[in-house]
mmCIF file of C-alpha atoms in Angstrom:
data_model
loop_
_atom_site.group_PDB
_atom_site.id
_atom_site.type_symbol
_atom_site.label_atom_id
_atom_site.label_comp_id
_atom_site.label_asym_id
_atom_site.label_seq_id
_atom_site.Cartn_x
_atom_site.Cartn_y
_atom_site.Cartn_z
ATOM 1 C CA MET A 1 66.902 84.099 136.303
ATOM 2 C CA VAL A 2 63.816 84.249 134.131
ATOM 3 C CA LEU A 3 64.292 82.524 130.733
ATOM 4 C CA MET A 4 62.281 83.655 127.655
ATOM 5 C CA GLN A 5 60.481 80.703 126.181
ATOM 6 C CA ASP A 6 61.354 81.633 122.565
ATOM 7 C CA ASN A 7 64.912 81.975 122.971
ATOM 8 C CA PRO A 8 66.190 80.922 126.344
ATOM 9 C CA LEU A 9 69.903 81.015 125.564
ATOM 10 C CA GLU A 10 69.779 84.703 124.346
ATOM 11 C CA ALA A 11 67.871 85.442 127.628
ATOM 12 C CA VAL A 12 70.698 83.771 129.575
ATOM 13 C CA PHE A 13 73.379 85.763 127.829
ATOM 14 C CA ARG A 14 71.642 89.145 128.118
ATOM 15 C CA GLN A 15 70.796 88.666 131.811
ATOM 16 C CA ILE A 16 74.315 87.640 132.787
ATOM 17 C CA ASN A 17 75.118 91.369 133.430
ATOM 18 C CA THR A 18 76.916 91.421 136.949
ATOM 19 C CA GLY A 19 80.681 92.030 137.371
ATOM 20 C CA VAL A 20 83.093 94.548 135.930
ATOM 21 C CA PHE A 21 82.621 93.401 132.249
ATOM 22 C CA PRO A 22 79.050 93.082 131.068
ATOM 23 C CA PRO A 23 77.826 91.190 127.970
ATOM 24 C CA MET A 24 79.170 92.620 124.809
ATOM 25 C CA VAL A 25 77.861 92.799 121.374
ATOM 26 C CA GLU A 26 80.455 92.343 118.544
ATOM 27 C CA THR A 27 80.242 92.354 114.758
ATOM 28 C CA PHE A 28 82.674 90.629 112.246
ATOM 29 C CA GLU A 29 82.779 90.866 108.545
ATOM 30 C CA ARG A 30 82.777 87.716 106.505
ATOM 31 C CA GLY A 31 86.188 85.948 106.657
ATOM 32 C CA LYS A 32 87.362 87.628 109.812
ATOM 33 C CA THR A 33 88.726 85.539 112.620
ATOM 34 C CA ILE A 34 86.692 85.521 116.022
ATOM 35 C CA PHE A 35 89.442 83.587 117.865
ATOM 36 C CA PHE A 36 92.453 81.425 116.828
ATOM 37 C CA PRO A 37 93.657 78.075 118.231
ATOM 38 C CA GLY A 38 95.754 78.774 121.333
ATOM 39 C CA ASP A 39 94.014 82.009 122.174
ATOM 40 C CA PRO A 40 93.087 82.357 125.849
ATOM 41 C CA ALA A 41 89.484 81.159 126.416
ATOM 42 C CA GLU A 42 88.200 84.341 127.994
ATOM 43 C CA ARG A 43 84.565 84.604 126.717
ATOM 44 C CA VAL A 44 81.712 82.402 125.835
ATOM 45 C CA TYR A 45 79.739 83.410 122.570
ATOM 46 C CA PHE A 46 76.210 83.508 121.444
ATOM 47 C CA LEU A 47 75.525 83.940 117.654
ATOM 48 C CA ILE A 48 72.770 86.500 117.187
ATOM 49 C CA LYS A 49 73.076 86.866 113.358
ATOM 50 C CA GLY A 50 74.898 85.177 110.641
ATOM 51 C CA ALA A 51 76.995 81.902 110.462
ATOM 52 C CA VAL A 52 80.277 80.998 112.220
ATOM 53 C CA LYS A 53 82.735 78.386 110.829
ATOM 54 C CA LEU A 54 84.636 76.312 113.322
ATOM 55 C CA SER A 55 87.634 74.451 111.987
ATOM 56 C CA ARG A 56 90.573 72.411 113.473
ATOM 57 C CA VAL A 57 94.048 73.401 112.320
ATOM 58 C CA TYR A 58 96.580 70.554 112.037
ATOM 59 C CA GLU A 59 100.391 70.610 112.263
ATOM 60 C CA ALA A 60 100.738 70.261 108.374
ATOM 61 C CA GLY A 61 98.765 73.272 107.864
ATOM 62 C CA GLU A 62 95.612 71.504 106.827
ATOM 63 C CA GLU A 63 92.254 73.123 108.087
ATOM 64 C CA ILE A 64 89.282 71.006 108.367
ATOM 65 C CA THR A 65 85.788 72.379 108.996
ATOM 66 C CA VAL A 66 83.973 70.682 111.981
ATOM 67 C CA ALA A 67 80.907 72.880 112.244
ATOM 68 C CA LEU A 68 78.894 75.779 110.692
ATOM 69 C CA LEU A 69 77.059 77.378 113.228
ATOM 70 C CA ARG A 70 73.695 79.020 112.750
ATOM 71 C CA GLU A 71 71.931 81.773 114.655
ATOM 72 C CA ASN A 72 71.062 81.025 118.264
ATOM 73 C CA SER A 73 74.080 78.824 118.670
ATOM 74 C CA VAL A 74 76.571 79.036 121.564
ATOM 75 C CA PHE A 75 80.221 78.429 121.212
ATOM 76 C CA GLY A 76 83.502 78.785 122.894
ATOM 77 C CA VAL A 77 82.528 76.744 126.003
ATOM 78 C CA LEU A 78 85.222 74.010 126.243
ATOM 79 C CA SER A 79 86.511 75.391 129.448
ATOM 80 C CA LEU A 80 83.023 75.139 130.882
ATOM 81 C CA LEU A 81 82.807 71.592 129.958
ATOM 82 C CA THR A 82 86.196 70.420 131.110
ATOM 83 C CA LYS A 83 86.108 72.576 134.255
ATOM 84 C CA ASN A 84 89.763 73.486 133.467
ATOM 85 C CA ARG A 85 90.758 76.774 131.936
ATOM 86 C CA SER A 86 92.181 75.941 128.496
ATOM 87 C CA ASP A 87 93.244 77.697 125.404
ATOM 88 C CA ARG A 88 91.120 77.869 122.142
ATOM 89 C CA PHE A 89 90.756 74.468 120.460
ATOM 90 C CA TYR A 90 89.154 75.604 117.255
ATOM 91 C CA HIS A 91 89.718 78.460 114.734
ATOM 92 C CA ALA A 92 86.441 80.382 114.667
ATOM 93 C CA VAL A 93 85.838 82.514 111.539
ATOM 94 C CA ALA A 94 82.731 84.578 110.372
ATOM 95 C CA PHE A 95 81.394 82.555 107.417
ATOM 96 C CA THR A 96 78.977 85.528 106.777
ATOM 97 C CA PRO A 97 78.848 88.866 108.378
ATOM 98 C CA VAL A 98 77.982 88.005 111.935
ATOM 99 C CA GLU A 99 76.717 89.709 115.162
ATOM 100 C CA LEU A 100 77.646 87.979 118.484
ATOM 101 C CA LEU A 101 76.885 88.518 122.173
ATOM 102 C CA SER A 102 79.850 87.573 124.330
ATOM 103 C CA VAL A 103 80.052 87.106 128.096
ATOM 104 C CA PRO A 104 83.277 86.728 130.213
ATOM 105 C CA ILE A 105 83.567 82.960 131.119
ATOM 106 C CA GLU A 106 83.982 83.816 134.809
ATOM 107 C CA GLN A 107 80.456 85.193 134.777
ATOM 108 C CA VAL A 108 79.016 82.271 133.058
ATOM 109 C CA GLU A 109 80.614 79.978 135.604
ATOM 110 C CA LYS A 110 79.279 82.072 138.386
ATOM 111 C CA ALA A 111 75.659 82.113 136.863
ATOM 112 C CA MET A 112 75.922 78.424 136.460
ATOM 113 C CA LYS A 113 76.526 77.857 140.085
ATOM 114 C CA GLU A 114 73.598 80.161 141.046
ATOM 115 C CA ASP A 115 70.973 78.744 138.606
ATOM 116 C CA SER A 116 70.693 74.954 138.515
ATOM 117 C CA ASP A 117 68.741 74.965 135.274
ATOM 118 C CA LEU A 118 71.415 76.904 133.357
ATOM 119 C CA PRO A 119 73.830 73.946 132.587
ATOM 120 C CA MET A 120 70.975 72.018 130.983
ATOM 121 C CA VAL A 121 70.013 75.121 128.944
ATOM 122 C CA LEU A 122 73.583 75.431 127.776
ATOM 123 C CA LEU A 123 73.721 71.704 126.930
ATOM 124 C CA ARG A 124 70.637 71.838 124.870
ATOM 125 C CA GLY A 125 72.227 74.786 122.935
ATOM 126 C CA LEU A 126 75.350 72.682 122.283
ATOM 127 C CA SER A 127 73.511 69.602 121.163
ATOM 128 C CA SER A 128 72.750 70.725 117.672
ATOM 129 C CA ARG A 129 76.383 71.757 117.210
ATOM 130 C CA ILE A 130 77.678 68.365 118.348
ATOM 131 C CA LEU A 131 75.194 66.644 115.986
ATOM 132 C CA GLN A 132 76.516 68.962 113.135
ATOM 133 C CA THR A 133 80.089 68.155 113.991
ATOM 134 C CA GLU A 134 79.294 64.531 113.626
ATOM 135 C CA MET A 135 77.732 64.946 110.322
ATOM 136 C CA MET A 136 80.640 67.076 109.156
ATOM 137 C CA ILE A 137 83.107 64.214 109.989
ATOM 138 C CA GLU A 138 80.883 61.878 108.035
ATOM 139 C CA THR A 139 80.897 64.202 105.146
ATOM 140 C CA LEU A 140 84.717 64.500 105.120
ATOM 141 C CA ALA A 141 84.974 60.722 105.326
ATOM 142 C CA HIS A 142 83.744 60.563 101.849
ATOM 143 C CA ARG A 143 86.701 60.070 99.473
ATOM 144 C CA ASP A 144 84.445 61.095 96.418
ATOM 145 C CA MET A 145 84.434 64.866 96.191
ATOM 146 C CA GLY A 146 80.970 64.797 94.767
ATOM 147 C CA SER A 147 79.601 63.032 97.715
ATOM 148 C CA ARG A 148 81.338 65.341 100.006
ATOM 149 C CA LEU A 149 79.716 68.315 98.363
ATOM 150 C CA VAL A 150 76.277 66.709 98.229
ATOM 151 C CA SER A 151 76.498 66.041 101.999
ATOM 152 C CA PHE A 152 77.622 69.446 102.617
ATOM 153 C CA ILE A 153 74.779 70.918 100.767
ATOM 154 C CA LEU A 154 72.206 68.663 102.673
ATOM 155 C CA ILE A 155 73.655 69.748 105.976
ATOM 156 C CA LEU A 156 73.261 73.380 104.872
ATOM 157 C CA CYS A 157 69.645 72.619 103.793
ATOM 158 C CA ARG A 158 68.862 71.247 107.227
ATOM 159 C CA ASP A 159 70.493 74.154 109.142
ATOM 160 C CA PHE A 160 70.071 77.173 106.951
ATOM 161 C CA GLY A 161 67.319 76.046 104.500
ATOM 162 C CA ALA A 162 64.089 77.980 103.832
ATOM 163 C CA GLN A 163 61.126 76.683 101.881
ATOM 164 C CA SER A 164 60.710 78.428 98.516
ATOM 165 C CA GLY A 165 58.502 78.082 95.455
ATOM 166 C CA ASN A 166 60.913 75.392 93.955
ATOM 167 C CA GLY A 167 62.505 73.735 96.730
ATOM 168 C CA ILE A 168 64.680 74.420 99.800
ATOM 169 C CA THR A 169 66.846 77.686 99.375
ATOM 170 C CA ILE A 170 70.040 77.771 101.521
ATOM 171 C CA ASP A 171 69.857 81.278 103.226
ATOM 172 C CA LEU A 172 73.491 82.051 102.920
ATOM 173 C CA LYS A 173 75.587 83.641 100.100
ATOM 174 C CA LEU A 174 78.009 80.966 99.464
ATOM 175 C CA SER A 175 81.229 81.505 97.330
ATOM 176 C CA HIS A 176 82.592 78.478 95.544
ATOM 177 C CA GLN A 177 85.855 79.212 97.401
ATOM 178 C CA ALA A 178 84.063 79.191 100.829
ATOM 179 C CA ILE A 179 82.514 75.879 99.919
ATOM 180 C CA ALA A 180 85.720 74.338 98.887
ATOM 181 C CA GLU A 181 87.435 75.261 101.990
ATOM 182 C CA ALA A 182 84.657 73.770 103.990
ATOM 183 C CA ILE A 183 84.814 70.368 102.385
ATOM 184 C CA GLY A 184 88.607 70.201 101.655
ATOM 185 C CA SER A 185 88.363 70.674 98.041
ATOM 186 C CA THR A 186 89.407 73.288 95.423
ATOM 187 C CA ARG A 187 87.343 76.143 93.889
ATOM 188 C CA VAL A 188 87.739 74.741 90.440
ATOM 189 C CA THR A 189 86.448 71.294 91.523
ATOM 190 C CA VAL A 190 83.455 72.851 93.237
ATOM 191 C CA THR A 191 82.607 75.055 90.400
ATOM 192 C CA ARG A 192 82.541 72.049 88.050
ATOM 193 C CA LEU A 193 80.549 69.831 90.514
ATOM 194 C CA LEU A 194 77.990 72.408 91.188
ATOM 195 C CA GLY A 195 77.711 72.910 87.373
ATOM 196 C CA GLU A 196 77.004 69.411 87.075
ATOM 197 C CA LEU A 197 74.267 69.338 89.686
ATOM 198 C CA ARG A 198 72.740 72.348 88.056
ATOM 199 C CA ASP A 199 72.870 70.617 84.657
ATOM 200 C CA GLN A 200 71.084 67.691 86.090
ATOM 201 C CA GLY A 201 68.253 69.829 87.518
ATOM 202 C CA MET A 202 69.184 69.028 91.112
ATOM 203 C CA ILE A 203 69.959 72.626 92.123
ATOM 204 C CA SER A 204 69.751 76.198 90.868
ATOM 205 C CA ILE A 205 71.848 79.075 91.963
ATOM 206 C CA ASN A 206 70.810 82.761 92.175
ATOM 207 C CA LYS A 207 73.040 85.520 93.627
ATOM 208 C CA LYS A 208 75.284 83.017 95.362
ATOM 209 C CA LYS A 209 72.256 81.295 97.011
ATOM 210 C CA ILE A 210 71.826 77.538 96.205
ATOM 211 C CA THR A 211 68.243 76.145 96.033
ATOM 212 C CA VAL A 212 67.902 72.316 96.191
ATOM 213 C CA HIS A 213 64.781 71.260 94.220
ATOM 214 C CA ASN A 214 64.398 67.888 96.004
ATOM 215 C CA PRO A 215 66.795 67.243 98.956
ATOM 216 C CA ILE A 216 65.396 63.580 99.257
ATOM 217 C CA LEU A 217 66.162 62.804 95.589
ATOM 218 C CA LEU A 218 69.556 64.556 95.831
ATOM 219 C CA GLY A 219 70.455 62.508 98.948
ATOM 220 C CA GLN A 220 69.442 59.270 97.411
ATOM 221 C CA LYS A 221 71.098 59.709 94.072
ATOM 222 C CA PHE A 222 74.439 61.279 95.076
ATOM 223 C CA ALA A 223 74.918 61.002 98.820
#
């Protein structure tokens, strides 16, 4: 298997084309479920465009965000890691409109046996998601909702930020409700806290896109 230097993961997924079921491109509108907890783990996913939210649903009905995946992320691979066929552990939702490339898990397993470099390529693709999950856990550990919000904004700056004329603009259109769900808050609270940050000159919001004027200062003062 020949891997592209710019995007080896996408090359992997596009070249796993043997068998009855080839790689499949799927699109999901914002808010649509990609898979539910308990669904059979039948395919592995590569995120071409957009953002995907992974969350854990608990018995009391509480849903906690554990990661917000960016483009070029791979997910749905728990069975590959455990070597046991298992059902889905997370709830995967399109946080924005997304485009995915998915491959049957059997074909990924076959490709891993045939190409000794592939497991390491997949592991590298998973490393950023594991780091973000750890950061999300730290974010949700804050009891103060203002600190949770700031920590979440800084995570988004790191993973979805683009340099602009007046700071770092998060390249996602974020509703207050979507932010509230991600940090375990309410829309009213998020609206109030974002307003306070805007009044203090820390952020600006234009067409649902947040710009952080000085991420370092924001982190020092509020996180």
